[in-house]
Amino acid sequence: MKIITFGEIMLRLAPHGYYRFGQSNDFEATFGGCAANVAVSLANFHEEVAYVTKLPTHDIGQWAVNELRRFGVDTSLIVRGGERVGIYYLEKGASQRASQVIYDRDYSSFAQAKSEDFDWKEIFKEADWFHFTGITPALNPTIAAITLEACKKAKEFGLTISCDLNFRKKLWTSEQAKETMSKIVPYVDVCIANEEDADKVFGIQASATNVLTGELSQEGYQEVAQKLQETFGCKTVAITLRKSLSASENLWSAMLYENGKAYFSKEYHMHIVDRVGGGDSFGAGLIYACRHFSNPKERIEFAVAASCLKHSIEGDFNRVKINEVLTLAQGDGSGRVQR
């Protein structure tokens, strides 16, 4: 059975290396976007995955489609129309200088999509899993309504639904997010969040925690997961735990909560090459693990290892294989040359 991911793919324009905006005379052009990133990761794990979005028919829109195809993502469900591909500009941070993202996605083909563009009965007919993120309904009320419609239809057809809350303050306020996501998350089986999302979206705070100083309480996040589960009925809650020592050095781990029990992964000390897409690679790793591993501890270790490896790879897409993730998850993080 097929996995369906839904959201916007954007053209990513970034100065080379760690140059600042205005410092570089040329920008590197690649593609990215949460649901697209998840689809590519899952395709690299040999899952059958289809990506649903709307793109223009011109050459840039086709370029985006071709990028997905070369990873093995099914693009047959992509709707064509509209005039522009959304863009985001990325300035990668280093040391104590934070990364910056500037969005230019208003009036994109996806942002102007209509409900009639998506035949969810047809889209879901050979699927058993549906994934989206909170960035998608954040774009505008019409897209939020389409997302809710998709969740209702997915639940009607018996699909497992996963959602990464992915709060973005540049797209909407916490009040807007809470109003919209409170209607959507009750349909979600697997809820994914980072150390801030539950607070920013639903006002559910972890005790004894300060994300700015890197103080993260395991007990506090068990309480957060329990409240999410009790409030919305999610079967599984996964929370990534990032201790940001600087833009270049992070400590990375996660927690999986289900059946009243919390499972914590090992913690990785990462030297970051490219942080964007790190959460999406975690989501993809968790989806894969949920489909193939029965042990919750194995599932969270696989997801965290997949995401840890993504932080070493340029671009939004996580270009790693199953065996590479398993090697790290099973304890070999030496980085020694493989030959």
CSV table of C-alpha atoms in Angstrom, one decimal:
chain,number,residue,atom,x,y,z
A,1,MET,CA,0.0,0.0,0.0
A,2,LYS,CA,1.0,3.6,-0.7
A,3,ILE,CA,2.0,6.5,1.5
A,4,ILE,CA,0.5,9.9,0.5
A,5,THR,CA,2.2,13.2,1.6
A,6,PHE,CA,0.5,16.5,1.0
A,7,GLY,CA,2.0,20.0,1.0
A,8,GLU,CA,3.9,22.6,-1.0
A,9,ILE,CA,7.3,22.1,-2.7
A,10,MET,CA,9.3,25.3,-3.0
A,11,LEU,CA,12.4,26.5,-4.9
A,12,ARG,CA,15.1,27.0,-2.3
A,13,LEU,CA,17.6,29.8,-3.1
A,14,ALA,CA,20.7,30.0,-0.8
A,15,PRO,CA,24.1,31.7,-0.9
A,16,HIS,CA,26.9,29.2,-1.2
A,17,GLY,CA,28.4,28.0,2.0
A,18,TYR,CA,27.9,30.3,4.9
A,19,TYR,CA,27.7,33.5,3.0
A,20,ARG,CA,25.1,36.1,4.2
A,21,PHE,CA,22.4,37.5,2.0
A,22,GLY,CA,23.9,40.2,-0.1
A,23,GLN,CA,27.4,38.8,0.3
A,24,SER,CA,27.1,36.2,-2.5
A,25,ASN,CA,26.8,37.0,-6.2
A,26,ASP,CA,25.0,33.8,-6.9
A,27,PHE,CA,22.5,31.5,-5.1
A,28,GLU,CA,22.3,27.8,-5.2
A,29,ALA,CA,18.9,26.6,-6.5
A,30,THR,CA,17.4,23.4,-5.1
A,31,PHE,CA,13.9,22.3,-4.0
A,32,GLY,CA,12.4,21.6,-0.6
A,33,GLY,CA,9.3,21.6,1.5
A,34,CYS,CA,8.1,19.5,4.4
A,35,ALA,CA,5.9,17.0,2.7
A,36,ALA,CA,8.2,16.7,-0.3
A,37,ASN,CA,11.2,16.1,2.0
A,38,VAL,CA,9.3,13.3,3.8
A,39,ALA,CA,8.3,11.7,0.4
A,40,VAL,CA,11.9,11.7,-0.8
A,41,SER,CA,13.2,10.2,2.4
A,42,LEU,CA,10.5,7.4,2.3
A,43,ALA,CA,11.3,6.7,-1.4
A,44,ASN,CA,15.0,6.3,-0.4
A,45,PHE,CA,13.8,3.8,2.2
A,46,HIS,CA,12.1,1.9,-0.7
A,47,GLU,CA,8.6,2.8,0.4
A,48,GLU,CA,5.9,3.3,-2.3
A,49,VAL,CA,5.1,7.0,-1.8
A,50,ALA,CA,3.1,9.6,-3.8
A,51,TYR,CA,3.3,13.3,-3.3
A,52,VAL,CA,0.2,15.5,-3.7
A,53,THR,CA,0.6,19.2,-4.4
A,54,LYS,CA,-0.2,21.8,-7.2
A,55,LEU,CA,2.5,23.2,-9.5
A,56,PRO,CA,2.4,25.3,-12.7
A,57,THR,CA,3.0,23.7,-16.1
A,58,HIS,CA,6.0,25.9,-17.0
A,59,ASP,CA,9.6,24.8,-16.9
A,60,ILE,CA,10.2,25.6,-13.2
A,61,GLY,CA,7.2,23.7,-12.2
A,62,GLN,CA,8.3,20.7,-14.3
A,63,TRP,CA,11.8,21.0,-12.8
A,64,ALA,CA,10.3,20.4,-9.4
A,65,VAL,CA,8.4,17.4,-10.6
A,66,ASN,CA,11.5,16.0,-12.2
A,67,GLU,CA,13.5,16.4,-9.0
A,68,LEU,CA,10.9,14.3,-7.1
A,69,ARG,CA,10.8,11.7,-9.9
A,70,ARG,CA,14.5,11.0,-9.9
A,71,PHE,CA,14.2,9.8,-6.3
A,72,GLY,CA,11.4,7.5,-7.1
A,73,VAL,CA,8.5,9.6,-5.7
A,74,ASP,CA,5.2,9.0,-7.5
A,75,THR,CA,4.2,12.4,-9.1
A,76,SER,CA,1.1,11.2,-10.9
A,77,LEU,CA,-1.2,12.8,-8.4
A,78,ILE,CA,0.3,16.3,-8.7
A,79,VAL,CA,-2.2,18.8,-9.9
A,80,ARG,CA,-0.9,21.2,-12.6
A,81,GLY,CA,-2.0,24.8,-12.9
A,82,GLY,CA,-1.4,28.3,-11.6
A,83,GLU,CA,1.5,30.6,-12.4
A,84,ARG,CA,4.3,30.3,-9.8
A,85,VAL,CA,6.3,28.1,-7.6
A,86,GLY,CA,6.8,29.2,-4.1
A,87,ILE,CA,10.3,30.3,-3.1
A,88,TYR,CA,12.2,30.4,0.2
A,89,TYR,CA,15.6,32.0,0.7
A,90,LEU,CA,17.9,30.4,3.2
A,91,GLU,CA,21.0,31.9,4.9
A,92,LYS,CA,22.7,29.2,6.8
A,93,GLY,CA,23.9,30.2,10.3
A,94,ALA,CA,27.2,29.2,11.9
A,95,SER,CA,28.5,29.3,15.4
A,96,GLN,CA,26.4,31.8,17.4
A,97,ARG,CA,24.8,33.3,14.2
A,98,ALA,CA,21.4,31.8,13.6
A,99,SER,CA,20.1,30.7,10.2
A,100,GLN,CA,17.5,32.9,8.5
A,101,VAL,CA,14.6,31.9,6.2
A,102,ILE,CA,12.6,34.4,4.1
A,103,TYR,CA,9.4,33.1,2.4
A,104,ASP,CA,8.2,34.3,-1.0
A,105,ARG,CA,5.2,31.9,-1.4
A,106,ASP,CA,2.1,34.2,-1.6
A,107,TYR,CA,0.0,33.5,-4.7
A,108,SER,CA,1.9,30.3,-5.6
A,109,SER,CA,0.0,27.6,-7.4
A,110,PHE,CA,-0.4,25.6,-4.2
A,111,ALA,CA,-1.4,28.6,-2.1
A,112,GLN,CA,-4.2,29.3,-4.6
A,113,ALA,CA,-5.4,25.7,-4.9
A,114,LYS,CA,-9.1,25.0,-4.5
A,115,SER,CA,-10.9,22.1,-3.0
A,116,GLU,CA,-12.0,20.8,-6.4
A,117,ASP,CA,-8.3,20.3,-7.4
A,118,PHE,CA,-8.0,17.3,-5.1
A,119,ASP,CA,-10.1,14.1,-5.6
A,120,TRP,CA,-9.3,12.5,-2.2
A,121,LYS,CA,-11.3,9.4,-3.0
A,122,GLU,CA,-9.1,8.8,-6.0
A,123,ILE,CA,-5.9,9.9,-4.2
A,124,PHE,CA,-6.5,7.5,-1.2
A,125,LYS,CA,-7.8,4.4,-3.1
A,126,GLU,CA,-4.5,2.5,-2.9
A,127,ALA,CA,-3.1,4.2,0.2
A,128,ASP,CA,-2.8,3.2,3.8
A,129,TRP,CA,-1.0,6.2,5.3
A,130,PHE,CA,-1.5,10.0,4.9
A,131,HIS,CA,1.1,12.6,6.1
A,132,PHE,CA,1.0,16.4,6.3
A,133,THR,CA,2.5,19.1,8.5
A,134,GLY,CA,1.1,22.2,10.2
A,135,ILE,CA,2.8,24.4,7.6
A,136,THR,CA,0.2,23.4,5.1
A,137,PRO,CA,-2.9,24.7,6.8
A,138,ALA,CA,-0.9,27.7,7.9
A,139,LEU,CA,-0.8,29.1,4.4
A,140,ASN,CA,-4.4,30.3,4.3
A,141,PRO,CA,-7.9,29.4,5.3
A,142,THR,CA,-8.7,27.7,2.0
A,143,ILE,CA,-5.7,25.3,2.3
A,144,ALA,CA,-6.6,24.7,5.9
A,145,ALA,CA,-10.1,23.6,4.9
A,146,ILE,CA,-8.6,21.4,2.2
A,147,THR,CA,-6.3,19.8,4.8
A,148,LEU,CA,-9.2,19.1,7.1
A,149,GLU,CA,-11.2,17.7,4.2
A,150,ALA,CA,-8.3,15.4,3.4
A,151,CYS,CA,-8.1,14.2,7.0
A,152,LYS,CA,-11.8,13.4,7.2
A,153,LYS,CA,-11.6,11.4,3.9
A,154,ALA,CA,-8.4,9.6,5.0
A,155,LYS,CA,-10.1,8.6,8.3
A,156,GLU,CA,-13.2,7.4,6.4
A,157,PHE,CA,-11.0,5.2,4.2
A,158,GLY,CA,-9.1,3.8,7.2
A,159,LEU,CA,-5.7,5.3,6.6
A,160,THR,CA,-3.2,6.0,9.4
A,161,ILE,CA,-2.8,9.8,9.6
A,162,SER,CA,0.5,11.4,10.8
A,163,CYS,CA,1.1,15.1,11.3
A,164,ASP,CA,4.1,17.2,12.2
A,165,LEU,CA,2.8,20.3,14.0
A,166,ASN,CA,5.7,22.4,12.6
A,167,PHE,CA,4.7,25.8,13.9
A,168,ARG,CA,6.1,28.7,11.9
A,169,LYS,CA,5.6,32.1,13.4
A,170,LYS,CA,6.3,33.8,10.0
A,171,LEU,CA,3.1,32.1,8.6
A,172,TRP,CA,0.6,32.5,11.4
A,173,THR,CA,0.1,33.3,15.1
A,174,SER,CA,-0.2,30.9,17.9
A,175,GLU,CA,-3.9,31.8,18.3
A,176,GLN,CA,-4.5,31.1,14.6
A,177,ALA,CA,-2.6,27.8,14.8
A,178,LYS,CA,-4.5,26.7,17.9
A,179,GLU,CA,-7.9,27.5,16.3
A,180,THR,CA,-7.1,25.6,13.1
A,181,MET,CA,-5.1,22.7,14.4
A,182,SER,CA,-7.6,21.9,17.2
A,183,LYS,CA,-10.0,20.9,14.4
A,184,ILE,CA,-7.5,18.9,12.5
A,185,VAL,CA,-5.4,17.0,15.1
A,186,PRO,CA,-8.3,14.9,16.4
A,187,TYR,CA,-8.1,13.0,13.1
A,188,VAL,CA,-4.3,12.4,13.7
A,189,ASP,CA,-3.0,9.0,14.8
A,190,VAL,CA,0.7,9.8,14.9
A,191,CYS,CA,1.4,13.4,16.2
A,192,ILE,CA,5.0,14.7,15.7
A,193,ALA,CA,6.3,17.8,17.4
A,194,ASN,CA,9.6,19.5,18.4
A,195,GLU,CA,10.4,20.8,21.8
A,196,GLU,CA,8.5,24.0,21.2
A,197,ASP,CA,5.5,23.1,19.0
A,198,ALA,CA,3.0,21.9,21.6
A,199,ASP,CA,3.6,25.2,23.5
A,200,LYS,CA,3.4,27.4,20.4
A,201,VAL,CA,0.3,25.7,19.0
A,202,PHE,CA,-1.7,24.5,22.0
A,203,GLY,CA,-0.1,26.2,25.0
A,204,ILE,CA,1.0,22.9,26.4
A,205,GLN,CA,4.3,23.6,28.1
A,206,ALA,CA,6.9,21.2,29.4
A,207,SER,CA,7.9,21.8,33.0
A,208,ALA,CA,11.5,22.4,34.0
A,209,THR,CA,12.4,23.3,30.4
A,210,ASN,CA,14.0,26.3,28.7
A,211,VAL,CA,14.8,25.7,25.0
A,212,LEU,CA,17.0,28.8,24.8
A,213,THR,CA,19.4,27.5,27.5
A,214,GLY,CA,19.1,23.9,26.4
A,215,GLU,CA,17.4,22.7,29.6
A,216,LEU,CA,15.0,20.0,28.5
A,217,SER,CA,13.1,17.9,31.0
A,218,GLN,CA,12.3,14.3,30.1
A,219,GLU,CA,9.5,14.2,32.7
A,220,GLY,CA,8.2,17.5,31.3
A,221,TYR,CA,7.9,16.1,27.8
A,222,GLN,CA,6.2,13.0,29.0
A,223,GLU,CA,3.6,15.3,30.5
A,224,VAL,CA,3.3,17.2,27.2
A,225,ALA,CA,2.8,13.9,25.2
A,226,GLN,CA,0.2,12.7,27.7
A,227,LYS,CA,-1.8,15.9,27.4
A,228,LEU,CA,-1.7,15.8,23.6
A,229,GLN,CA,-2.9,12.2,23.7
A,230,GLU,CA,-5.6,12.9,26.2
A,231,THR,CA,-6.8,16.1,24.4
A,232,PHE,CA,-6.8,14.8,20.9
A,233,GLY,CA,-6.8,11.0,21.1
A,234,CYS,CA,-3.6,10.5,19.1
A,235,LYS,CA,-2.3,6.9,19.5
A,236,THR,CA,1.3,7.9,19.2
A,237,VAL,CA,3.1,11.1,20.1
A,238,ALA,CA,6.8,11.7,19.1
A,239,ILE,CA,8.7,14.8,20.2
A,240,THR,CA,12.2,15.7,19.0
A,241,LEU,CA,14.5,17.2,21.6
A,242,ARG,CA,17.1,19.6,20.3
A,243,LYS,CA,19.6,21.2,22.7
A,244,SER,CA,21.1,24.0,20.6
A,245,LEU,CA,24.6,24.7,21.8
A,246,SER,CA,25.1,26.9,18.7
A,247,ALA,CA,24.0,27.0,15.1
A,248,SER,CA,26.8,24.6,14.3
A,249,GLU,CA,26.6,22.2,17.3
A,250,ASN,CA,23.4,20.5,18.6
A,251,LEU,CA,22.5,17.7,20.9
A,252,TRP,CA,19.7,15.6,19.3
A,253,SER,CA,17.4,13.0,20.7
A,254,ALA,CA,13.7,12.3,20.8
A,255,MET,CA,10.9,10.6,22.8
A,256,LEU,CA,8.1,8.3,21.6
A,257,TYR,CA,5.0,8.0,23.8
A,258,GLU,CA,2.3,5.4,23.4
A,259,ASN,CA,0.2,3.2,25.6
A,260,GLY,CA,1.0,5.3,28.6
A,261,LYS,CA,4.8,4.7,28.3
A,262,ALA,CA,7.7,7.0,27.1
A,263,TYR,CA,10.7,5.7,25.2
A,264,PHE,CA,13.7,7.9,24.9
A,265,SER,CA,16.4,7.6,22.2
A,266,LYS,CA,20.1,7.9,22.7
A,267,GLU,CA,21.4,11.5,22.3
A,268,TYR,CA,23.7,12.5,19.4
A,269,HIS,CA,26.2,15.4,19.4
A,270,MET,CA,25.9,16.8,15.9
A,271,HIS,CA,28.1,19.1,13.9
A,272,ILE,CA,25.6,20.6,11.5
A,273,VAL,CA,26.1,20.9,7.8
A,274,ASP,CA,22.5,21.8,6.9
A,275,ARG,CA,19.7,21.8,9.5
A,276,VAL,CA,16.8,22.4,7.2
A,277,GLY,CA,14.8,19.3,6.7
A,278,GLY,CA,16.0,17.7,9.9
A,279,GLY,CA,12.5,17.4,11.4
A,280,ASP,CA,11.1,16.1,8.1
A,281,SER,CA,13.7,13.3,8.0
A,282,PHE,CA,12.7,12.4,11.6
A,283,GLY,CA,9.1,12.2,10.5
A,284,ALA,CA,10.0,10.0,7.5
A,285,GLY,CA,12.1,7.8,9.7
A,286,LEU,CA,9.3,7.4,12.2
A,287,ILE,CA,6.7,6.6,9.5
A,288,TYR,CA,9.1,3.9,8.0
A,289,ALA,CA,9.8,2.5,11.5
A,290,CYS,CA,6.1,2.4,12.5
A,291,ARG,CA,5.5,0.3,9.3
A,292,HIS,CA,8.3,-2.1,9.8
A,293,PHE,CA,9.3,-2.3,13.5
A,294,SER,CA,7.0,-3.5,16.4
A,295,ASN,CA,9.3,-2.4,19.2
A,296,PRO,CA,8.7,1.3,20.1
A,297,LYS,CA,12.3,1.7,21.2
A,298,GLU,CA,13.6,0.5,17.8
A,299,ARG,CA,11.2,2.9,16.1
A,300,ILE,CA,12.4,6.0,17.9
A,301,GLU,CA,16.0,5.0,17.6
A,302,PHE,CA,15.6,4.6,13.8
A,303,ALA,CA,13.8,8.0,13.4
A,304,VAL,CA,16.4,9.9,15.4
A,305,ALA,CA,19.3,8.2,13.6
A,306,ALA,CA,17.8,9.0,10.2
A,307,SER,CA,17.4,12.6,11.2
A,308,CYS,CA,20.9,12.8,12.8
A,309,LEU,CA,22.4,11.8,9.4
A,310,LYS,CA,20.3,14.4,7.6
A,311,HIS,CA,22.0,17.1,9.5
A,312,SER,CA,25.2,16.1,7.7
A,313,ILE,CA,23.7,16.5,4.2
A,314,GLU,CA,23.4,19.7,2.1
A,315,GLY,CA,19.9,20.5,0.9
A,316,ASP,CA,16.4,19.8,2.2
A,317,PHE,CA,16.3,16.1,1.1
A,318,ASN,CA,17.7,13.3,3.3
A,319,ARG,CA,19.8,11.2,0.9
A,320,VAL,CA,20.5,8.2,3.2
A,321,LYS,CA,19.8,4.5,2.9
A,322,ILE,CA,18.2,2.1,5.4
A,323,ASN,CA,21.5,0.3,6.2
A,324,GLU,CA,23.2,3.6,7.0
A,325,VAL,CA,20.4,4.5,9.4
A,326,LEU,CA,20.5,1.1,11.0
A,327,THR,CA,24.3,1.2,11.4
A,328,LEU,CA,24.0,4.5,13.4
A,329,ALA,CA,21.0,3.4,15.3
A,330,GLN,CA,22.8,0.3,16.4
A,331,GLY,CA,25.7,2.3,17.8
A,332,ASP,CA,28.3,2.9,15.1
A,333,GLY,CA,28.6,6.6,15.0
A,334,SER,CA,32.3,6.7,14.4
A,335,GLY,CA,32.2,8.2,11.0
A,336,ARG,CA,35.0,5.9,9.8
A,337,VAL,CA,35.6,5.5,6.1
A,338,GLN,CA,33.5,2.6,4.7
A,339,ARG,CA,35.6,0.5,2.3
